[in-house]
Amino acid sequence: MLVWAISPAGRISDGTPYEQRIGWVPSLELTFDLRVDAYSLAYVLVIAGAGVAIFIYAARDSSDGSRVPTFAATMTIFAGAMVGIVVSDHLLSIFVFW
């Protein structure tokens, strides 16, 4: 996620937002509209940076490592939902990510 956020950062900082529309239910014309501008890019970088730090800390802190995969899966879903809320450009997608 961190690499994905950094790759279009130059274009976004020039004032051109990254926009994408993903069809969800075409018969009802429901789409996921995603938009990353400079403000949301800052939040995506914070979320991704904090996630990497938490993953590193959890991997080093776990003594037996038995719960690390469960924690990693839960944390990935949580971070993905946070990024989804930040980049959503449609009320329905904000509700789904919430």
PDB file of C-alpha atoms in Angstrom:
ATOM      1  CA  MET A   1       0.000   0.000   0.000  1.00  0.00           C
ATOM      2  CA  LEU A   2       2.841   2.345   0.806  1.00  0.00           C
ATOM      3  CA  VAL A   3       4.427   1.853  -2.646  1.00  0.00           C
ATOM      4  CA  TRP A   4       1.046   2.363  -4.343  1.00  0.00           C
ATOM      5  CA  ALA A   5       0.594   5.643  -2.476  1.00  0.00           C
ATOM      6  CA  ILE A   6       4.056   6.947  -3.314  1.00  0.00           C
ATOM      7  CA  SER A   7       4.013   6.093  -7.041  1.00  0.00           C
ATOM      8  CA  PRO A   8       1.455   8.744  -8.190  1.00  0.00           C
ATOM      9  CA  ALA A   9       2.506  11.258  -5.517  1.00  0.00           C
ATOM     10  CA  GLY A  10       4.315  13.550  -7.973  1.00  0.00           C
ATOM     11  CA  ARG A  11       1.298  13.867 -10.234  1.00  0.00           C
ATOM     12  CA  ILE A  12      -1.053  14.352  -7.283  1.00  0.00           C
ATOM     13  CA  SER A  13       1.134  17.066  -5.756  1.00  0.00           C
ATOM     14  CA  ASP A  14       0.958  18.928  -9.092  1.00  0.00           C
ATOM     15  CA  GLY A  15      -2.801  19.237  -8.595  1.00  0.00           C
ATOM     16  CA  THR A  16      -4.068  16.325 -10.698  1.00  0.00           C
ATOM     17  CA  PRO A  17      -6.044  13.921  -8.483  1.00  0.00           C
ATOM     18  CA  TYR A  18      -5.988  10.199  -9.138  1.00  0.00           C
ATOM     19  CA  GLU A  19      -9.534   9.023  -9.848  1.00  0.00           C
ATOM     20  CA  GLN A  20     -10.902   5.579 -10.538  1.00  0.00           C
ATOM     21  CA  ARG A  21     -14.412   4.227 -10.967  1.00  0.00           C
ATOM     22  CA  ILE A  22     -15.014   0.544 -10.285  1.00  0.00           C
ATOM     23  CA  GLY A  23     -18.345  -0.988 -11.284  1.00  0.00           C
ATOM     24  CA  TRP A  24     -19.966  -2.845  -8.420  1.00  0.00           C
ATOM     25  CA  VAL A  25     -23.558  -3.582  -9.488  1.00  0.00           C
ATOM     26  CA  PRO A  26     -23.845  -2.382 -13.104  1.00  0.00           C
ATOM     27  CA  SER A  27     -27.582  -3.099 -13.392  1.00  0.00           C
ATOM     28  CA  LEU A  28     -28.256  -0.630 -10.549  1.00  0.00           C
ATOM     29  CA  GLU A  29     -25.473   1.727 -11.680  1.00  0.00           C
ATOM     30  CA  LEU A  30     -23.682   1.347  -8.337  1.00  0.00           C
ATOM     31  CA  THR A  31     -19.985   2.122  -8.483  1.00  0.00           C
ATOM     32  CA  PHE A  32     -17.063   2.600  -6.166  1.00  0.00           C
ATOM     33  CA  ASP A  33     -15.722   6.057  -6.960  1.00  0.00           C
ATOM     34  CA  LEU A  34     -12.235   6.524  -5.564  1.00  0.00           C
ATOM     35  CA  ARG A  35     -10.335   9.816  -5.557  1.00  0.00           C
ATOM     36  CA  VAL A  36      -6.898  10.558  -4.171  1.00  0.00           C
ATOM     37  CA  ASP A  37      -5.906  14.207  -3.902  1.00  0.00           C
ATOM     38  CA  ALA A  38      -3.079  15.756  -1.895  1.00  0.00           C
ATOM     39  CA  TYR A  39      -5.084  15.807   1.339  1.00  0.00           C
ATOM     40  CA  SER A  40      -6.198  12.175   1.153  1.00  0.00           C
ATOM     41  CA  LEU A  41      -2.703  11.124   0.015  1.00  0.00           C
ATOM     42  CA  ALA A  42      -1.314  12.495   3.268  1.00  0.00           C
ATOM     43  CA  TYR A  43      -3.747  10.336   5.244  1.00  0.00           C
ATOM     44  CA  VAL A  44      -2.999   7.261   3.114  1.00  0.00           C
ATOM     45  CA  LEU A  45       0.720   7.718   3.800  1.00  0.00           C
ATOM     46  CA  VAL A  46       0.046   8.063   7.543  1.00  0.00           C
ATOM     47  CA  ILE A  47      -2.121   4.929   7.561  1.00  0.00           C
ATOM     48  CA  ALA A  48       0.410   2.928   5.558  1.00  0.00           C
ATOM     49  CA  GLY A  49       3.388   4.151   7.581  1.00  0.00           C
ATOM     50  CA  ALA A  50       1.701   3.399  10.894  1.00  0.00           C
ATOM     51  CA  GLY A  51       0.644  -0.012   9.586  1.00  0.00           C
ATOM     52  CA  VAL A  52       4.199  -0.922   8.627  1.00  0.00           C
ATOM     53  CA  ALA A  53       5.468   0.186  12.038  1.00  0.00           C
ATOM     54  CA  ILE A  54       2.773  -1.852  13.814  1.00  0.00           C
ATOM     55  CA  PHE A  55       3.531  -4.951  11.724  1.00  0.00           C
ATOM     56  CA  ILE A  56       7.246  -4.704  12.509  1.00  0.00           C
ATOM     57  CA  TYR A  57       6.598  -4.175  16.219  1.00  0.00           C
ATOM     58  CA  ALA A  58       4.104  -7.063  16.405  1.00  0.00           C
ATOM     59  CA  ALA A  59       6.438  -9.453  14.590  1.00  0.00           C
ATOM     60  CA  ARG A  60       9.345  -8.637  16.900  1.00  0.00           C
ATOM     61  CA  ASP A  61       7.253  -8.549  20.081  1.00  0.00           C
ATOM     62  CA  SER A  62       5.517 -11.893  19.621  1.00  0.00           C
ATOM     63  CA  SER A  63       7.404 -14.546  21.568  1.00  0.00           C
ATOM     64  CA  ASP A  64       5.974 -17.719  20.039  1.00  0.00           C
ATOM     65  CA  GLY A  65       4.528 -16.257  16.811  1.00  0.00           C
ATOM     66  CA  SER A  66       1.337 -18.306  16.952  1.00  0.00           C
ATOM     67  CA  ARG A  67      -1.033 -15.321  16.788  1.00  0.00           C
ATOM     68  CA  VAL A  68       0.918 -13.190  14.308  1.00  0.00           C
ATOM     69  CA  PRO A  69      -0.975 -14.416  11.187  1.00  0.00           C
ATOM     70  CA  THR A  70      -4.347 -13.690  12.793  1.00  0.00           C
ATOM     71  CA  PHE A  71      -3.201 -10.267  13.916  1.00  0.00           C
ATOM     72  CA  ALA A  72      -1.724  -9.501  10.497  1.00  0.00           C
ATOM     73  CA  ALA A  73      -4.954 -10.452   8.726  1.00  0.00           C
ATOM     74  CA  THR A  74      -7.076  -8.361  11.089  1.00  0.00           C
ATOM     75  CA  MET A  75      -4.737  -5.389  10.841  1.00  0.00           C
ATOM     76  CA  THR A  76      -4.668  -5.583   7.031  1.00  0.00           C
ATOM     77  CA  ILE A  77      -8.463  -5.564   6.840  1.00  0.00           C
ATOM     78  CA  PHE A  78      -8.625  -2.645   9.278  1.00  0.00           C
ATOM     79  CA  ALA A  79      -6.008  -0.609   7.389  1.00  0.00           C
ATOM     80  CA  GLY A  80      -7.741  -1.363   4.082  1.00  0.00           C
ATOM     81  CA  ALA A  81     -11.040  -0.114   5.485  1.00  0.00           C
ATOM     82  CA  MET A  82      -9.379   3.074   6.745  1.00  0.00           C
ATOM     83  CA  VAL A  83      -7.822   3.731   3.343  1.00  0.00           C
ATOM     84  CA  GLY A  84     -11.169   2.992   1.699  1.00  0.00           C
ATOM     85  CA  ILE A  85     -12.904   5.597   3.860  1.00  0.00           C
ATOM     86  CA  VAL A  86     -10.214   8.183   3.084  1.00  0.00           C
ATOM     87  CA  VAL A  87     -10.262   7.731  -0.711  1.00  0.00           C
ATOM     88  CA  SER A  88     -14.011   7.156  -1.203  1.00  0.00           C
ATOM     89  CA  ASP A  89     -15.771   9.671  -3.397  1.00  0.00           C
ATOM     90  CA  HIS A  90     -19.262   8.211  -3.023  1.00  0.00           C
ATOM     91  CA  LEU A  91     -21.478   7.890   0.041  1.00  0.00           C
ATOM     92  CA  LEU A  92     -22.265   4.218  -0.632  1.00  0.00           C
ATOM     93  CA  SER A  93     -18.594   3.245  -0.678  1.00  0.00           C
ATOM     94  CA  ILE A  94     -17.949   5.184   2.534  1.00  0.00           C
ATOM     95  CA  PHE A  95     -20.766   3.176   4.141  1.00  0.00           C
ATOM     96  CA  VAL A  96     -19.341  -0.143   2.855  1.00  0.00           C
ATOM     97  CA  PHE A  97     -15.830   0.641   4.119  1.00  0.00           C
ATOM     98  CA  TRP A  98     -17.183   1.866   7.467  1.00  0.00           C
TER      99      TRP A  98
END
